XYZ file of C-alpha atoms in Angstrom:
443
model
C 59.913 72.501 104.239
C 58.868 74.769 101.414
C 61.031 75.992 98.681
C 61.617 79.357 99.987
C 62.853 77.917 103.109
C 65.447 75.169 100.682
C 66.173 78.094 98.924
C 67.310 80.212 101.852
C 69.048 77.209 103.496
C 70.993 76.498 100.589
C 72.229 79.748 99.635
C 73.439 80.285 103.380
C 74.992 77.247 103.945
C 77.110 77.280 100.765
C 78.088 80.992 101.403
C 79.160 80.467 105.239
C 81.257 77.211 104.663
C 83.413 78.669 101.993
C 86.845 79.117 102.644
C 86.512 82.872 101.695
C 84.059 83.454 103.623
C 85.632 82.184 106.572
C 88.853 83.290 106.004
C 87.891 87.291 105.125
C 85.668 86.830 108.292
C 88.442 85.697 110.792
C 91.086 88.447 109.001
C 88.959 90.975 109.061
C 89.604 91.634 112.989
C 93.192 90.965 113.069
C 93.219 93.742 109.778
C 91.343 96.240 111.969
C 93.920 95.285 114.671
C 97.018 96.349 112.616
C 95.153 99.097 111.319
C 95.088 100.068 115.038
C 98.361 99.426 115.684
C 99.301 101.728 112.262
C 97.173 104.421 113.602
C 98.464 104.685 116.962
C 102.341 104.196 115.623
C 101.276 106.972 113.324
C 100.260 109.641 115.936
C 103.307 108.925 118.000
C 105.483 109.371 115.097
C 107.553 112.653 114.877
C 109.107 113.331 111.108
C 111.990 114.493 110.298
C 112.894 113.874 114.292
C 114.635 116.641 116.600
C 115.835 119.457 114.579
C 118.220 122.664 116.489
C 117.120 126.157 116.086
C 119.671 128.791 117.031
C 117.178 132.057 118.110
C 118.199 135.475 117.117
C 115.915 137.630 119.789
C 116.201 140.623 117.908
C 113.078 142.211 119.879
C 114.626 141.319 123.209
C 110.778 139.027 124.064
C 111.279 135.698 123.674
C 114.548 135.334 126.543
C 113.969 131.112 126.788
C 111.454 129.533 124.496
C 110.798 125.250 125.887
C 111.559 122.846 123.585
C 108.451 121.405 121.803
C 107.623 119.049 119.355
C 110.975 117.716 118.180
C 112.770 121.678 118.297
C 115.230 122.370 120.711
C 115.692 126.215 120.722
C 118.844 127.453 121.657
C 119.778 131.007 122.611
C 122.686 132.884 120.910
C 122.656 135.759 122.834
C 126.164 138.015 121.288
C 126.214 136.703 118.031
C 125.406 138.180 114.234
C 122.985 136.613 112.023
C 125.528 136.349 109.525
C 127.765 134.047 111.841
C 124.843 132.191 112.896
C 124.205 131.239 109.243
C 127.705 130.281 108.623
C 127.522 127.761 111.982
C 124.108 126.180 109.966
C 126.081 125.913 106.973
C 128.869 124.289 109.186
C 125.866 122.035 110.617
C 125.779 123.313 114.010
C 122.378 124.323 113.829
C 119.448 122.855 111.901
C 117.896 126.716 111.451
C 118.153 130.321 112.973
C 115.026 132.203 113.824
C 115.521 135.700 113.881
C 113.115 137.936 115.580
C 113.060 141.194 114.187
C 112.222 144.312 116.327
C 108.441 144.918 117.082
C 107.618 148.753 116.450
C 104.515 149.670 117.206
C 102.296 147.786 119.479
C 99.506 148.345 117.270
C 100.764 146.051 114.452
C 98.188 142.603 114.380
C 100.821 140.985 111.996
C 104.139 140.634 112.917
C 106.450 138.200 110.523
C 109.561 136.141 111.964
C 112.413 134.960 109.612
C 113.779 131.250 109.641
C 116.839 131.387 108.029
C 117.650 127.762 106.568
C 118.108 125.797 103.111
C 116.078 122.631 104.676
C 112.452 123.298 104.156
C 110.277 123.102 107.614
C 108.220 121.021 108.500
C 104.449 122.264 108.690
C 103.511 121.062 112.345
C 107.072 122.785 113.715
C 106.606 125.497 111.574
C 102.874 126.409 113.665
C 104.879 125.344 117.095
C 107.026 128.416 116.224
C 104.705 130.214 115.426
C 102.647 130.049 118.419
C 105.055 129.701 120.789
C 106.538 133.312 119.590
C 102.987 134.401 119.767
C 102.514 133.500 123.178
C 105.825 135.519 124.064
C 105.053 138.474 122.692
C 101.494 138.409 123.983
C 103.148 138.026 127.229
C 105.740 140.882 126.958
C 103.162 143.544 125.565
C 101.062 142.673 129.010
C 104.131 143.313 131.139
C 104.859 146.739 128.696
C 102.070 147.598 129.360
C 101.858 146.993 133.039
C 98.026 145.160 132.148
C 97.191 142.532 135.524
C 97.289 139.279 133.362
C 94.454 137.468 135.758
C 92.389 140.474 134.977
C 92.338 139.581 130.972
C 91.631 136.181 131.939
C 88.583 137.502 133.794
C 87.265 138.702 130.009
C 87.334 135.098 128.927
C 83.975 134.218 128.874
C 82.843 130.860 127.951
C 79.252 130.927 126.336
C 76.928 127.996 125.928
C 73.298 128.036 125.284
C 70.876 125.844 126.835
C 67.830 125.640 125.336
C 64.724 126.171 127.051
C 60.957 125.018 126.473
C 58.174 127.755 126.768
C 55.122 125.152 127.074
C 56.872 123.369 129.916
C 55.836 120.104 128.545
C 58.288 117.196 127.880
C 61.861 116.479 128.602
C 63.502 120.189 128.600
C 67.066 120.112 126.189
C 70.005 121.064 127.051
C 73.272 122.174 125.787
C 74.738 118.325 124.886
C 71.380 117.519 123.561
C 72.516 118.148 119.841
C 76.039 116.911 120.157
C 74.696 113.578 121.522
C 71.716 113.998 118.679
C 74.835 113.988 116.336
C 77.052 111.512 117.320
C 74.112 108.666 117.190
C 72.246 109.814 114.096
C 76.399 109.517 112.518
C 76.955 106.248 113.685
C 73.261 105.237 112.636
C 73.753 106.465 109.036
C 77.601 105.092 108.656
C 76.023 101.420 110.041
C 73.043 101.817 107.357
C 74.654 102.750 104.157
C 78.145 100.222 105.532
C 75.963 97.323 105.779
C 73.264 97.737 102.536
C 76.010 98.772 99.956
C 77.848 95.786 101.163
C 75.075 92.952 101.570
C 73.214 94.018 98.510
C 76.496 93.679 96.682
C 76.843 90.447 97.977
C 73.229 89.303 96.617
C 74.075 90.912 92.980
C 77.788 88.766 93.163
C 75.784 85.662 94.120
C 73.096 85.898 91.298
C 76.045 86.332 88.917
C 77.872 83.802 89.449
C 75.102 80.933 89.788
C 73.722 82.640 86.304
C 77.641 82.358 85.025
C 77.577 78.494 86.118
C 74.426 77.783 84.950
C 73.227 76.255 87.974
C 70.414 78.502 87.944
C 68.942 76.664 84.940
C 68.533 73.795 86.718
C 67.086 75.477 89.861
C 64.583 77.129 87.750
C 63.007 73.412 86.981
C 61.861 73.000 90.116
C 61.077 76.794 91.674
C 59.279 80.216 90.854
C 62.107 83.054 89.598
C 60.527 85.313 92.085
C 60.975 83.022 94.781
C 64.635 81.975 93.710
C 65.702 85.399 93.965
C 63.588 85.966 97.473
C 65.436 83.124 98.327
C 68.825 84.798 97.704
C 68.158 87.710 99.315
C 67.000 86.520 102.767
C 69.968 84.194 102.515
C 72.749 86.736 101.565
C 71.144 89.504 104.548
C 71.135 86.147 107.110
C 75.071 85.643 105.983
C 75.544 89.147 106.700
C 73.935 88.933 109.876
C 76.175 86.131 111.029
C 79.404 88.124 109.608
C 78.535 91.124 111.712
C 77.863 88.752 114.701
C 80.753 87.563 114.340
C 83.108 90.292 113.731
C 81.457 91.791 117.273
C 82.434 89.174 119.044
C 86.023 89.053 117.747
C 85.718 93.084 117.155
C 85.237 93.542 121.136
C 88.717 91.115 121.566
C 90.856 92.498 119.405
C 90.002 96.127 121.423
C 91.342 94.281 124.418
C 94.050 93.604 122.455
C 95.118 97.045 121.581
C 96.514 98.216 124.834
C 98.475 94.843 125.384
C 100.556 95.482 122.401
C 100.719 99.287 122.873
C 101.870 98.561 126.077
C 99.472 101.738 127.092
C 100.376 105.580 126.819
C 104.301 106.434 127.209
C 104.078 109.943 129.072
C 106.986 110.563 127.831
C 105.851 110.458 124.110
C 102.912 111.791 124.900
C 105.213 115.319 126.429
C 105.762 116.567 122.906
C 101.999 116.642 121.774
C 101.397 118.558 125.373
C 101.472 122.084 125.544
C 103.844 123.918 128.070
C 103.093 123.789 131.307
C 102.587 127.678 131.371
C 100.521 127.349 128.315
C 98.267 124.059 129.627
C 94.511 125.293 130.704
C 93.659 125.077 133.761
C 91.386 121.575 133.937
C 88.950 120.962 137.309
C 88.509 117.282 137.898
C 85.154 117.744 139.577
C 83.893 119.726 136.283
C 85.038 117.192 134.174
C 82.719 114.532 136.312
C 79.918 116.816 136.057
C 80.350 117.191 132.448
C 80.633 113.548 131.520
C 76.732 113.107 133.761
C 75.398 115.414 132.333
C 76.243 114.447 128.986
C 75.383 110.563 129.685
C 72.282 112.101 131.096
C 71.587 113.132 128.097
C 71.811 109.507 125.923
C 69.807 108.216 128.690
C 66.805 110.814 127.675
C 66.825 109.346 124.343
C 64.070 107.150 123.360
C 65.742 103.760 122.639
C 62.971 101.438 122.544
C 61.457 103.480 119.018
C 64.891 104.249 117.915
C 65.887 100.548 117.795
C 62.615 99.409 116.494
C 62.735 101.779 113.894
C 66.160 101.100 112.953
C 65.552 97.251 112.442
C 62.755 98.442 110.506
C 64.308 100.579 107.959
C 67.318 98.245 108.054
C 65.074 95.182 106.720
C 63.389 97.743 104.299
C 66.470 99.647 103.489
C 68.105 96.063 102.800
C 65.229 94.780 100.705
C 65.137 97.541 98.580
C 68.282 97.870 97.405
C 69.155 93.976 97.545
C 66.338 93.478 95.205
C 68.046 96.203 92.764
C 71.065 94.234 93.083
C 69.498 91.251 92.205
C 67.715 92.563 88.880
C 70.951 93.788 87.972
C 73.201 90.491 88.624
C 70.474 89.084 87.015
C 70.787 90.897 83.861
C 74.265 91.086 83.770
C 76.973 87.764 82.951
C 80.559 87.770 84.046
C 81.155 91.100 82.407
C 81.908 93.187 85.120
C 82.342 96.126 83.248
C 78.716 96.276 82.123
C 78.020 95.082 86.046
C 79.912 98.803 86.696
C 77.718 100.991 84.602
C 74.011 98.797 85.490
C 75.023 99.020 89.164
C 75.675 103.369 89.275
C 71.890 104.072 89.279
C 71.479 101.842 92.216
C 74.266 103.020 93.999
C 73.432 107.273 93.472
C 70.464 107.130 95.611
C 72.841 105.706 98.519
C 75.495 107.839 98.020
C 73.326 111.013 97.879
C 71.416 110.099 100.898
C 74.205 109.833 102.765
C 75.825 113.761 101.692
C 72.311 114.868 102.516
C 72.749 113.535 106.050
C 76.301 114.598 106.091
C 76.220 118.294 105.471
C 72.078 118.920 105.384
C 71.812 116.956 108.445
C 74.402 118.215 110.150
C 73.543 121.815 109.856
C 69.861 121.434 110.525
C 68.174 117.736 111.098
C 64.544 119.292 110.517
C 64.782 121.331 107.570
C 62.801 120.869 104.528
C 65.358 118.924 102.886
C 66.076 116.644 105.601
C 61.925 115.951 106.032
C 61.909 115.172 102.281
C 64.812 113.155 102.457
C 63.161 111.363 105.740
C 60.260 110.505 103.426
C 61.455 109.339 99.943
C 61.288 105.531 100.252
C 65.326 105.316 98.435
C 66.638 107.769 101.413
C 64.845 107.225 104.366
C 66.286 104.331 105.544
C 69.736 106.036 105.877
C 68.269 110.020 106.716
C 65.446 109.062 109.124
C 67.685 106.967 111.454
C 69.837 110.289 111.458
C 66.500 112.037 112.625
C 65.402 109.993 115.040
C 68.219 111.154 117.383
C 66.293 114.648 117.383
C 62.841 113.789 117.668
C 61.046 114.095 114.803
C 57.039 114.204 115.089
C 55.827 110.704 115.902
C 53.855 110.965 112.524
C 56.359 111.636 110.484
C 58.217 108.339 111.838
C 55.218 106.535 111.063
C 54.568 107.864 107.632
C 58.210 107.263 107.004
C 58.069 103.346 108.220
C 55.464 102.651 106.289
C 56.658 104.153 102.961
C 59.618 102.429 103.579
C 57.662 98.864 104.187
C 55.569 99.733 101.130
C 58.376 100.498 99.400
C 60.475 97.559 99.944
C 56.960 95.424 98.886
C 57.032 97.193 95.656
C 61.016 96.894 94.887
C 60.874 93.368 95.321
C 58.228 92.543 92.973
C 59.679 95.297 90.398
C 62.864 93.096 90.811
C 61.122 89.589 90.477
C 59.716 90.915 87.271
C 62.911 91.585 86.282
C 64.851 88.533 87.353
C 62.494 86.046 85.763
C 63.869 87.175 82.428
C 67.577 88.533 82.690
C 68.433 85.436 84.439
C 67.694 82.810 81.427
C 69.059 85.339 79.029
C 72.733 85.072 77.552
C 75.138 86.277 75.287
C 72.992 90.005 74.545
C 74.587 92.892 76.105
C 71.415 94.624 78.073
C 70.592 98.131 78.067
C 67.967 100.316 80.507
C 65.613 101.002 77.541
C 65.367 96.650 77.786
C 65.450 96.238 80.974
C 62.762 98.729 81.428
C 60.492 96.832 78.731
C 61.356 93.356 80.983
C 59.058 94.599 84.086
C 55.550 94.416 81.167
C 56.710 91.540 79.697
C 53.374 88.554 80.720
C 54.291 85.477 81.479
């Protein structure tokens, strides 16, 4: 077995059978399951719980207004607003919402008073507010003797479906960027998740073996470059088996979720419903034809090159930066505030490939920025994944691979060069200007 291959055994074996290892592996599941759990308890929770609103219907529209949302409204048809406040004051009520008179139909803002020395909450402060809407919306189209169906009939849903002029290849359609979206996301979160993470793992490894001083003796017997090679196909192979892992466990605890929810109580679920005269009008059969269509649409997507390519700027994406890591651990002791300001260079090419993908990607995956971006060794492998869920020209996916391979070639040696020194070197606090002068150094 060569020394590469020791190397790489080693340095998984001793990072797999330690107790933190296994133990952050195994929680990490059951922590995404109460995070779950807290999200779920979280949108069924109601603050401040059911408050009573006395309604002053000074306008003579609103007649009965459902309760929604944690407010009960309660008519006080006969009574003053100034005996209304005094029954608040006396706790009776929680509020009183006075509706002034309209005037004019020709007024677009109309204001409504709450009358109460508890402040209101923000989401039943917008139920009132569109529930009073709705009424008066409703009594201006019987003022005005309008045929409500016929305003429906000027609702007109638009969607555009694009269409090819050449008639060659698979024609688009309206989901075709939505679906382009939602995979070139989930590509890009995956890519930056797993090298930021990894690559920190290889820099934390290199630290501490240089902290320990087993590295010293290591070096005896092997080549610098190929102890740190060593690290980093042994760190990305832990990885590997983490993320393994944490599917298979991942896919249980999603089983999970419903058995302790005890699935949906329609009951809980009646206060983030709208009112039955307010719910749209939903046709099964459209909602089947939508939900083909739009898996239609993944199917059309080429998954054999999207797949390859992804491995392929994973490895390279992985290499890159793990090498980076690696100078940097090596050049670095157990100060891990000097680890901080060595490690922000590395991490700024990440960070800003991922807010060009965010809002440059989102707004147009083939502009210039976004082909630039697709190109430049440090960004590609997180902005060309993005990409590839819109087609991109086949060449510039090649172009783009093999910068990318190139690239991670030429990181890797840049790193050795600078590994072979930091990592025997002590007790010197290290600046760029020297690290810079390591990668000449002969020898």
């Amino acid at each position: 077995m060569s020394k590469l291959s020791l190397i790489i055994k080693r340095e998984y074996l001793t990072r797999v059978t330690k107790k933190s290892f296994i133990i952050g592996t195994l929680l990490a599941p059951l922590g995404l399951l109460v995070y779950m759990l807290v999200i779920v308890g979280l949108t069924k929770y109601e603050s401040g719980g059911e408050i009573k609103v006395a309604v002053l219907d000074e306008a003579g529209v609103i007649k009965q207004m459902p309760d929604d949302k944690g407010i009960r409204f309660i008519p006080t048809s006969g009574k003053t607003l100034e005996q209304l406040k005094t029954e608040v004051q006396n706790k009776q009520f929680d509020g009183v919402l006075q509706i002034p008179p309209l005037g004019s139909f020709n007024k677009k803002e109309y204001t409504v008073f709450y009358h109460s020395d508890d402040r209101l909450a923000p989401e039943k402060s917008s139920v009132i507010e569109r529930k009073v809407g709705k009424k008066i919306r409703d009594f201006k189209i019987d003022s005005l003797k309008l045929d409500p169906q016929a305003l429906d009939m000027l609702e007109t849903k638009v969607a555009i479906d694009p269409e090819k002029i050449t008639g060659s290849g698979d024609d688009d359609s309206k989901y075709t960027a939505g679906v382009g979206l939602v995979i070139g996301g989930i590509m890009a979160f995956i890519m930056f998740f797993m090298v930021t993470m990894y690559g920190a793992m290889v820099m934390r490894s290199v630290m501490e073996e240089k902290t320990n001083r087993i590295v010293e003796v290591m070096m005896s017997s092997v080549r610098p470059f190929e102890l740190m090679l060593g690290k980093i196909i042994g760190a990305g192979a832990v990885g590997l088996t983490q993320v393994l892992i944490w599917v298979v466990l991942g896919g249980g605890v999603m089983l999970l979720v419903p058995l302790f929810m005890g699935g949906i109580d329609p009951s809980q679920m009646q206060g983030a419903m709208p009112a039955p005269g307010e719910m749209p009008t939903i046709d099964p059969e459209e909602i089947e034809g939508e939900t083909f269509r739009f898996m239609t649409e993944i199917g059309k997507q080429n998954w054999p090159l999207i797949i390859f390519s992804f491995i392929v700027f994973f490895l390279g994406g992985y290499f890159i930066y793990s090498s980076l890591f690696a100078a940097i651990g090596s050049a670095i002791g157990d100060d891990l505030g000097e680890g901080q300001s060595l490690t922000l260079p590395v991490m700024i090419p990440i960070i800003l490939a991922f807010y060009i993908t965010a809002f440059a990607g989102m707004r147009n995956p083939n502009s210039g920025l976004m082909v630039f971006a697709s190109m430049f060794p440090l960004f590609s492998p997180i902005v060309m994944p993005f990409r590839m869920a819109f087609s991109p020209p086949i060449w510039q996916i090649i172009l783009s691979l093999a910068l990318v391979v190139a690239a991670a070639f030429f990181f890797v040696w840049l790193a050795g060069r600078i590994y072979r020194v930091g990592i025997l070197l002590y007790g010197k606090k290290v600046t760029f200007k020297e690290i810079g002068k390591w990668m000449f150094y002969k020898g």
